[in-house]
Coordinates of C-alpha atoms in Angstrom, one line a residue:
M1371 CA 0.0 -0.2 0.2
R1372 CA 1.4 2.9 -1.2
R1373 CA 1.3 6.1 1.6
R1374 CA 0.6 9.2 0.8
K1375 CA 3.5 11.9 1.6
A1376 CA 3.1 14.1 4.3
R1377 CA 2.6 17.8 3.8
P1378 CA 4.3 20.9 5.4
K1379 CA 3.0 22.2 7.8
A1380 CA 2.8 25.6 6.9
A1381 CA 0.3 23.4 4.1
R1382 CA -2.0 21.8 6.3
R1383 CA -1.8 25.2 8.3
I1384 CA -3.1 27.1 5.8
L1385 CA -6.5 24.0 5.7
Y1386 CA -7.0 24.7 9.0
I1387 CA -7.2 28.6 8.3
L1388 CA -9.1 28.8 5.8
P1389 CA -12.7 27.7 5.8
I1390 CA -12.1 30.1 9.0
L1391 CA -11.2 32.6 7.1
I1392 CA -14.1 31.8 5.1
V1393 CA -16.4 31.6 7.9
V1394 CA -14.7 34.8 9.0
V1395 CA -15.4 37.0 5.3
I1396 CA -18.8 35.5 5.1
G1397 CA -20.0 36.4 8.4
S1398 CA -18.9 39.5 8.5
F1399 CA -20.6 40.4 5.1
F1400 CA -23.9 40.0 6.3
Y1401 CA -23.1 41.8 8.9
I1402 CA -22.1 44.6 7.8
W1403 CA -24.8 44.1 5.2
Q1404 CA -27.3 43.8 8.0
R1405 CA -25.9 47.3 9.1
W1406 CA -25.8 48.8 6.1
E1407 CA -29.7 47.5 5.1
G1408 CA -30.5 49.2 8.9
Y1409 CA -28.2 52.6 8.6
K1410 CA -30.4 52.8 5.2
E1411 CA -34.1 52.0 6.2
E1412 CA -33.1 54.5 9.4
I1413 CA -31.7 57.3 6.9
N1414 CA -34.9 56.6 4.4
Q1415 CA -37.1 57.2 7.5
H1416 CA -35.4 60.8 7.8
I1417 CA -35.4 61.5 5.2
T1418 CA -38.9 61.6 4.5
Q1419 CA -39.7 63.0 8.0
G1420 CA -37.8 65.9 7.3
S1421 CA -38.9 67.1 3.9
E1422 CA -42.6 66.6 3.3
T1423 CA -43.8 69.7 2.2
V1424 CA -40.0 70.8 0.0
I1425 CA -40.9 67.4 -2.3
E1426 CA -44.6 68.6 -3.3
V1427 CA -42.7 72.1 -4.8
L1428 CA -40.0 69.2 -6.7
D1429 CA -40.6 67.7 -9.9
E1430 CA -41.3 64.0 -10.8
P1431 CA -38.3 62.2 -10.5
P1432 CA -37.3 60.7 -14.1
A1433 CA -37.0 57.9 -15.9
P1434 CA -32.5 56.3 -14.2
E1435 CA -31.9 56.9 -18.0
E1436 CA -32.7 60.3 -18.3
P1437 CA -31.2 63.1 -16.8
L1438 CA -31.9 64.6 -12.9
N1439 CA -31.7 67.2 -11.7
I1440 CA -30.0 68.9 -8.0
L1441 CA -30.4 71.6 -5.5
I1442 CA -27.4 71.8 -3.6
V1443 CA -27.8 75.2 -1.0
G1444 CA -25.3 76.4 1.4
K1445 CA -26.6 77.6 4.3
D1446 CA -25.5 79.9 7.1
A1447 CA -27.6 78.7 9.7
R1448 CA -26.0 81.1 12.1
P1449 CA -28.5 82.0 15.6
E1450 CA -27.4 85.8 15.1
L1451 CA -29.0 85.6 11.6
Q1452 CA -31.5 83.0 11.6
D1453 CA -33.9 85.5 12.9
G1454 CA -36.0 82.6 13.6
G1455 CA -35.8 81.2 10.1
P1456 CA -34.0 78.7 8.3
G1457 CA -30.7 81.1 7.5
H1458 CA -29.4 82.5 4.4
A1459 CA -28.2 81.1 1.3
D1460 CA -24.3 81.3 1.1
A1461 CA -23.6 79.5 -1.7
I1462 CA -26.7 77.8 -4.6
M1463 CA -25.5 75.2 -7.5
L1464 CA -27.6 73.3 -10.3
L1465 CA -25.8 70.0 -10.0
R1466 CA -27.1 68.5 -13.8
L1467 CA -26.6 64.3 -13.4
D1468 CA -26.7 63.2 -17.5
P1469 CA -26.5 58.9 -17.5
R1470 CA -26.9 59.9 -21.3
L1471 CA -23.9 62.1 -21.6
M1472 CA -21.8 60.2 -18.9
K1473 CA -21.3 63.5 -18.1
G1474 CA -22.4 66.3 -15.3
Y1475 CA -22.6 69.6 -15.1
L1476 CA -21.9 72.2 -11.8
I1477 CA -23.8 75.1 -12.4
S1478 CA -23.2 77.9 -9.9
V1479 CA -25.7 80.9 -9.0
L1480 CA -24.3 83.9 -7.7
R1481 CA -26.3 84.9 -4.1
D1482 CA -26.3 88.3 -5.2
T1483 CA -27.9 87.4 -8.5
R1484 CA -31.7 90.1 -8.7
V1485 CA -34.3 87.4 -9.5
E1486 CA -37.9 88.1 -9.7
I1487 CA -39.6 86.2 -5.9
P1488 CA -42.8 85.3 -5.8
G1489 CA -44.3 87.2 -3.2
Y1490 CA -41.3 89.4 -2.7
G1491 CA -40.6 91.3 -6.1
A1492 CA -37.2 91.5 -6.7
H1493 CA -34.1 91.0 -5.1
K1494 CA -31.2 89.1 -4.7
I1495 CA -31.8 85.4 -5.0
N1496 CA -30.1 84.5 -1.4
A1497 CA -32.9 85.5 0.1
A1498 CA -35.6 82.9 -1.0
L1499 CA -34.5 80.7 1.7
A1500 CA -34.8 83.1 4.7
W1501 CA -38.2 83.8 3.6
G1502 CA -39.8 80.6 2.7
G1503 CA -37.4 78.1 3.3
E1504 CA -36.1 75.1 0.6
E1505 CA -39.4 75.6 -0.6
L1506 CA -39.0 79.3 -1.7
L1507 CA -35.8 78.9 -3.2
I1508 CA -36.5 75.4 -5.0
Q1509 CA -39.1 77.3 -7.2
V1510 CA -37.3 81.1 -7.7
V1511 CA -34.1 79.1 -9.1
Q1512 CA -36.5 76.1 -11.5
D1513 CA -38.5 79.6 -13.3
F1514 CA -35.1 81.2 -13.6
L1515 CA -33.3 79.0 -15.1
G1516 CA -36.3 77.4 -16.3
L1517 CA -35.1 73.8 -15.5
P1518 CA -36.9 71.4 -13.4
I1519 CA -35.6 70.3 -9.8
H1520 CA -35.9 66.7 -8.7
H1521 CA -34.0 67.0 -5.6
Y1522 CA -31.9 69.0 -3.4
V1523 CA -30.0 68.8 -0.8
T1524 CA -29.1 71.7 2.2
V1525 CA -25.6 71.3 3.8
D1526 CA -25.7 74.4 7.1
F1527 CA -21.8 75.1 8.1
E1528 CA -21.0 72.8 10.4
G1529 CA -22.2 70.2 9.1
F1530 CA -19.8 71.1 6.1
K1531 CA -17.4 71.3 8.4
K1532 CA -17.9 67.3 10.6
L1533 CA -18.7 66.1 6.7
V1534 CA -14.4 67.3 5.8
D1535 CA -13.0 66.2 8.8
V1536 CA -15.0 62.9 9.1
L1537 CA -13.6 61.8 5.0
G1538 CA -10.3 63.0 6.0
G1539 CA -9.6 66.8 5.1
V1540 CA -9.4 67.2 1.0
D1541 CA -5.7 68.6 -0.8
V1542 CA -6.0 71.7 -2.3
V1543 CA -4.0 74.0 -4.4
V1544 CA -3.7 78.3 -3.8
N1545 CA -2.4 80.5 -7.0
Q1546 CA -2.6 83.6 -4.6
P1547 CA -2.3 84.6 -1.1
L1548 CA -5.4 84.1 0.7
I1549 CA -5.9 86.5 3.6
D1550 CA -9.7 87.3 4.5
E1551 CA -10.5 88.0 8.1
L1552 CA -14.3 87.7 8.0
S1553 CA -14.2 83.7 6.2
G1554 CA -11.2 84.2 8.5
A1555 CA -8.7 82.7 6.1
N1556 CA -4.9 82.6 6.3
F1557 CA -3.3 80.9 3.3
P1558 CA -0.5 81.5 1.3
V1559 CA 0.5 80.7 -1.8
G1560 CA 1.3 76.7 -2.5
E1561 CA -0.2 73.3 -1.4
H1562 CA -3.0 73.3 1.9
H1563 CA -4.9 70.2 3.1
L1564 CA -7.3 71.0 4.7
D1565 CA -10.1 70.2 7.6
G1566 CA -14.1 71.3 7.9
E1567 CA -12.1 75.3 9.8
Q1568 CA -10.2 75.6 7.6
A1569 CA -11.7 74.3 4.0
L1570 CA -14.9 76.6 5.8
A1571 CA -12.8 79.5 5.4
F1572 CA -11.8 78.2 2.0
V1573 CA -15.0 78.3 0.2
R1574 CA -16.6 81.8 1.9
S1575 CA -13.5 84.2 1.5
R1576 CA -14.5 87.2 -1.1
S1577 CA -11.0 88.5 -0.9
Y1578 CA -11.0 88.7 -4.3
I1579 CA -10.7 91.2 -6.9
T1580 CA -13.7 89.7 -8.6
A1581 CA -15.8 89.0 -4.7
D1582 CA -18.1 86.3 -5.9
K1583 CA -17.2 85.2 -9.1
E1584 CA -13.7 84.0 -8.2
R1585 CA -15.1 82.8 -4.7
V1586 CA -18.0 81.1 -6.8
Y1587 CA -15.0 79.3 -8.9
Q1588 CA -12.8 77.9 -5.8
Q1589 CA -16.6 77.1 -4.5
Q1590 CA -16.2 74.7 -7.3
Y1591 CA -12.4 74.0 -7.5
F1592 CA -13.1 72.7 -3.9
L1593 CA -16.0 70.3 -5.0
R1594 CA -13.7 69.0 -7.8
Q1595 CA -10.6 68.4 -5.3
L1596 CA -13.1 66.5 -2.8
V1597 CA -14.9 64.4 -5.3
D1598 CA -11.3 63.3 -7.4
Q1599 CA -9.7 63.1 -3.9
H1600 CA -13.0 60.7 -1.9
L1601 CA -15.8 59.3 -4.5
T1602 CA -14.0 56.0 -3.6
V1603 CA -15.7 52.5 -2.8
A1604 CA -13.6 53.1 0.7
N1605 CA -15.8 55.5 2.2
L1606 CA -18.7 53.2 2.4
A1607 CA -16.7 52.1 5.8
K1608 CA -18.0 55.5 7.2
I1609 CA -21.6 55.6 6.4
P1610 CA -21.9 55.6 11.0
E1611 CA -20.4 58.5 10.7
F1612 CA -22.2 60.1 7.6
F1613 CA -25.1 59.1 9.1
E1614 CA -25.3 60.8 12.1
L1615 CA -24.1 64.5 10.1
L1616 CA -27.3 63.9 7.7
K1617 CA -28.9 63.5 10.8
E1618 CA -27.7 66.5 12.8
Y1619 CA -26.9 69.0 10.2
I1620 CA -28.4 68.4 6.3
R1621 CA -31.8 68.8 4.5
T1622 CA -32.4 66.1 1.7
D1623 CA -34.8 64.2 0.0
L1624 CA -32.5 62.2 -1.4
D1625 CA -32.7 58.2 -0.6
I1626 CA -29.8 55.9 -0.4
D1627 CA -30.5 53.6 -3.1
T1628 CA -30.4 56.9 -5.5
I1629 CA -27.5 58.7 -4.3
L1630 CA -25.2 55.6 -4.6
R1631 CA -27.1 54.7 -8.5
Y1632 CA -25.6 57.8 -10.0
S1633 CA -22.4 58.5 -7.3
L1634 CA -21.3 55.5 -9.3
P1635 CA -20.9 56.6 -12.6
I1636 CA -19.7 59.9 -12.0
R1637 CA -17.1 57.4 -10.0
Q1638 CA -16.6 55.2 -13.4
S1639 CA -16.9 58.1 -15.5
N1640 CA -13.4 60.3 -14.6
P1641 CA -15.1 63.2 -13.2
R1642 CA -12.1 65.7 -13.8
E1643 CA -13.5 64.9 -17.2
N1644 CA -16.6 64.4 -17.4
L1645 CA -17.8 67.3 -14.4
I1646 CA -18.3 70.1 -16.1
M1647 CA -19.1 73.4 -13.8
A1648 CA -20.1 76.9 -14.9
T1649 CA -21.6 80.2 -13.6
I1650 CA -24.7 82.0 -14.0
P1651 CA -23.4 84.9 -15.5
T1652 CA -24.5 88.0 -14.5
T1653 CA -23.2 92.4 -14.4
P1654 CA -22.4 93.6 -11.5
K1655 CA -24.4 96.5 -10.8
F1656 CA -25.3 99.3 -7.8
D1657 CA -28.7 100.2 -7.0
E1658 CA -29.2 103.8 -6.3
E1659 CA -32.1 103.8 -4.8
N1660 CA -31.7 101.1 -2.2
Q1661 CA -27.5 101.7 -1.6
I1662 CA -27.2 98.2 -3.3
W1663 CA -25.3 96.1 -5.7
Y1664 CA -27.1 92.8 -7.3
E1665 CA -25.2 91.0 -10.4
I1666 CA -27.7 91.4 -13.0
P1667 CA -28.1 88.1 -15.5
R1668 CA -27.6 88.5 -18.5
K1669 CA -29.8 87.3 -20.8
D1670 CA -29.6 85.6 -23.5
E1671 CA -26.0 84.4 -22.5
I1672 CA -28.1 81.7 -20.0
E1673 CA -30.3 80.8 -22.5
V1674 CA -27.9 80.0 -25.0
M1675 CA -26.0 78.8 -21.7
I1676 CA -29.3 76.6 -20.8
Q1677 CA -29.5 74.9 -24.0
N1678 CA -25.8 73.9 -24.1
I1679 CA -25.9 72.2 -21.5
L1680 CA -29.8 70.5 -22.6
E1681 CA -28.1 69.2 -25.6
G1682 CA -24.5 68.3 -24.1
K1683 CA -22.3 71.0 -24.8
T1684 CA -20.1 73.0 -23.8
P1685 CA -21.9 75.9 -21.7
V1686 CA -19.5 79.0 -21.1
K1687 CA -19.4 81.9 -23.5
Y1688 CA -16.0 83.2 -22.3
G1689 CA -13.3 80.0 -21.0
A1690 CA -10.0 80.0 -21.1
E1691 CA -7.1 77.6 -19.9
Y1692 CA -3.4 78.6 -19.6
D1693 CA -0.3 77.4 -19.7
D1694 CA 2.6 79.7 -19.4
L1695 CA 5.7 76.8 -20.2
G1696 CA 7.7 77.5 -17.5
T1697 CA 8.8 80.9 -19.7
T1698 CA 7.7 83.5 -16.4
P1699 CA 10.9 83.8 -14.6
E1700 CA 9.9 83.4 -10.5
V1701 CA 12.6 86.6 -10.8
M1702 CA 12.4 89.6 -12.2
E1703 CA 14.1 93.5 -12.1
V1704 CA 12.3 96.7 -11.6
N1705 CA 11.2 98.1 -14.5
K1706 CA 12.5 95.7 -17.0
E1707 CA 10.6 94.2 -19.9
Y1708 CA 11.0 89.6 -20.0
N1709 CA 9.5 87.7 -23.2
V1710 CA 6.8 85.2 -22.3
K1711 CA 4.9 82.1 -23.9
V1712 CA 1.4 82.1 -23.0
K1713 CA -0.7 78.1 -24.5
V1714 CA -4.0 79.0 -23.9
T1715 CA -7.2 76.7 -25.4
N1716 CA -10.6 78.5 -26.0
T1717 CA -13.0 76.4 -23.4
G1718 CA -15.4 78.4 -24.4
Y1719 CA -18.3 78.0 -26.6
E1720 CA -17.5 80.6 -29.1
T1721 CA -14.6 81.9 -31.9
W1722 CA -12.6 84.4 -30.5
R1723 CA -10.9 86.3 -33.6
N1724 CA -8.2 88.4 -34.5
Y1725 CA -10.6 91.1 -35.9
G1726 CA -13.5 93.1 -34.7
I1727 CA -14.0 92.6 -31.0
I1728 CA -10.2 90.9 -30.8
T1729 CA -9.8 88.4 -28.2
N1730 CA -6.1 89.5 -26.7
L1731 CA -3.8 88.4 -23.6
S1732 CA -2.8 90.6 -21.1
Y1733 CA -1.8 90.4 -17.1
H1734 CA -1.8 92.0 -14.2
W1735 CA 0.1 92.7 -10.9
Y1736 CA -0.9 93.0 -7.5
E1737 CA 0.9 93.9 -4.1
Y1738 CA 1.6 89.8 -2.7
E1739 CA 1.1 90.2 0.8
T1740 CA -1.9 93.1 0.7
G1741 CA -3.4 91.8 -3.0
K1742 CA -4.0 96.0 -3.8
V1743 CA -4.4 96.4 -7.0
V1744 CA -0.8 97.6 -8.9
M1745 CA -1.7 97.3 -12.4
Y1746 CA -5.0 96.0 -13.5
H1747 CA -6.3 97.7 -16.8
D1748 CA -2.8 99.2 -18.8
G1749 CA -1.0 95.6 -19.4
K1750 CA 0.7 95.4 -22.8
R1751 CA -1.2 93.2 -25.5
A1752 CA -0.7 90.3 -27.3
F1753 CA -2.1 90.2 -29.7
L1754 CA -4.5 86.7 -30.8
P1755 CA -2.5 85.3 -33.7
V1756 CA -4.3 83.6 -35.8
E1757 CA -7.7 85.2 -38.1
D1758 CA -9.6 82.0 -36.1
L1759 CA -9.7 80.6 -32.9
K1760 CA -13.0 78.0 -32.1
P1761 CA -14.2 76.5 -29.4
G1762 CA -11.3 73.1 -28.4
E1763 CA -8.7 74.7 -30.1
S1764 CA -5.3 75.9 -28.7
V1765 CA -2.3 78.9 -29.9
T1766 CA 0.7 80.5 -28.1
Y1767 CA 0.5 84.8 -28.0
E1768 CA 4.2 85.8 -27.4
L1769 CA 3.7 88.9 -24.5
T1770 CA 5.6 91.3 -23.3
V1771 CA 4.8 91.4 -19.1
V1772 CA 7.6 95.2 -17.7
A1773 CA 7.8 93.9 -13.9
P1774 CA 6.6 96.7 -11.2
S1775 CA 8.3 100.1 -10.4
A1776 CA 9.1 98.9 -6.8
P1777 CA 10.9 95.7 -5.1
G1778 CA 8.8 93.5 -4.0
S1779 CA 6.6 90.2 -3.7
Y1780 CA 3.7 90.4 -6.7
L1781 CA 1.6 88.2 -8.1
L1782 CA 1.5 88.8 -11.7
Q1783 CA -1.9 87.4 -13.2
Y1784 CA -1.6 86.5 -17.2
D1785 CA -6.0 87.1 -18.3
L1786 CA -7.8 87.5 -21.7
V1787 CA -10.0 90.3 -22.7
L1788 CA -12.5 90.9 -25.3
E1789 CA -11.0 94.3 -26.1
G1790 CA -14.0 96.5 -25.4
V1791 CA -16.5 93.8 -23.7
V1792 CA -14.5 92.3 -20.5
W1793 CA -12.3 90.6 -19.7
F1794 CA -12.2 86.9 -19.3
S1795 CA -12.0 87.1 -15.4
R1796 CA -14.7 89.7 -14.7
A1797 CA -17.2 87.1 -16.6
G1798 CA -16.1 84.8 -14.4
N1799 CA -13.0 82.8 -16.3
P1800 CA -9.8 82.2 -13.6
T1801 CA -6.3 83.8 -14.7
L1802 CA -3.4 82.1 -14.5
D1803 CA -1.2 83.1 -11.0
R1804 CA 2.2 83.3 -10.9
V1805 CA 4.0 84.8 -7.9
I1806 CA 7.7 86.8 -8.3
E1807 CA 9.9 88.5 -6.4
V1808 CA 11.0 91.6 -7.9
K1809 CA 13.9 93.5 -7.0
E1810 CA 16.2 96.4 -8.3
Q1811 CA 18.3 96.6 -11.7
T1812 CA 21.4 95.0 -11.6

């Protein structure tokens, strides 16, 4: 009789341990599944109880393959500002998810935008939340944009901070000094890892030359970083912490199944490329009678923007991306001229031209520490080197930059200008920023 060869001890250990591991894994899976089902039921029950009156003004949710519109509201619910009401809208965004195109649009509405509010007349759009809660704000946004709203999410300041902390913070890059006593922002140029308190200061700061327009861009940039860094399966392990946040700080009618159904395609479709961000175009105007600044909607542009979004096209009119190709010196001498090359891509929906109303490249100077304007309108121009530049095309401008007349640290911003019409930065497009040390001539 042939005897079986004895198995090595290590192999025998594996044979003993493997069934135990399988049982543990399967048991753990069912435990997590049961906990998840329990959390899901409790969350959905909480959502239903907190959203009954709001659901009445929402549009019927579309079929799963149809585009979905979600109103996202950042709310300032500090007690000293509430006056017994729901608080003020500090950020207003419409998220449109189109599963047919595997594409999303995040459309920001400036909080000072002048709109018609039923029962109150023409006012800033952020007042709608304070006067009539989410119900009134939803109605106003639907009428203003001409788009149905199927779901809503409202997050207050404390909820935003705690959400960022639960996620472990968010990494951002600051391209210009951000110092704002009102928001608490104090960020030098460079890379930063923001906790909840810092993140709130970052997205609320208005310490920019273009005030709310740049502030909205910062909010969009932050959300893009958050999605890129944290929309992962691993974060499902934090469901208990998310649940506690949801109960205390977040109001929404979205159920958990819907959230998962739409968040997974976003993750799979590369959100950096397929989540397109835009701001409703407006023009600032001072109301002499009421002594107040408004953002007046540019209705013709808004109509084109909305139509482009419905068709899955680029929504932005004045859109550009910059790359100085490493040609900007880090150190300059006072009053000296420097020749730089800046590659620019037309990311808007209009063709640029070098005749008629032309699109040129120029620059601005600011003091690094204080943000004080040194030179804004008077920089030299680089003319568009081609006759026409269509959407999606790129070109390299050759620009002469003149250094400031005094030594110090400065912020240099590259910016396009549609001559006689608007600077792209004023229209909501971010500039390309470089920190420059200026010294006396040798």
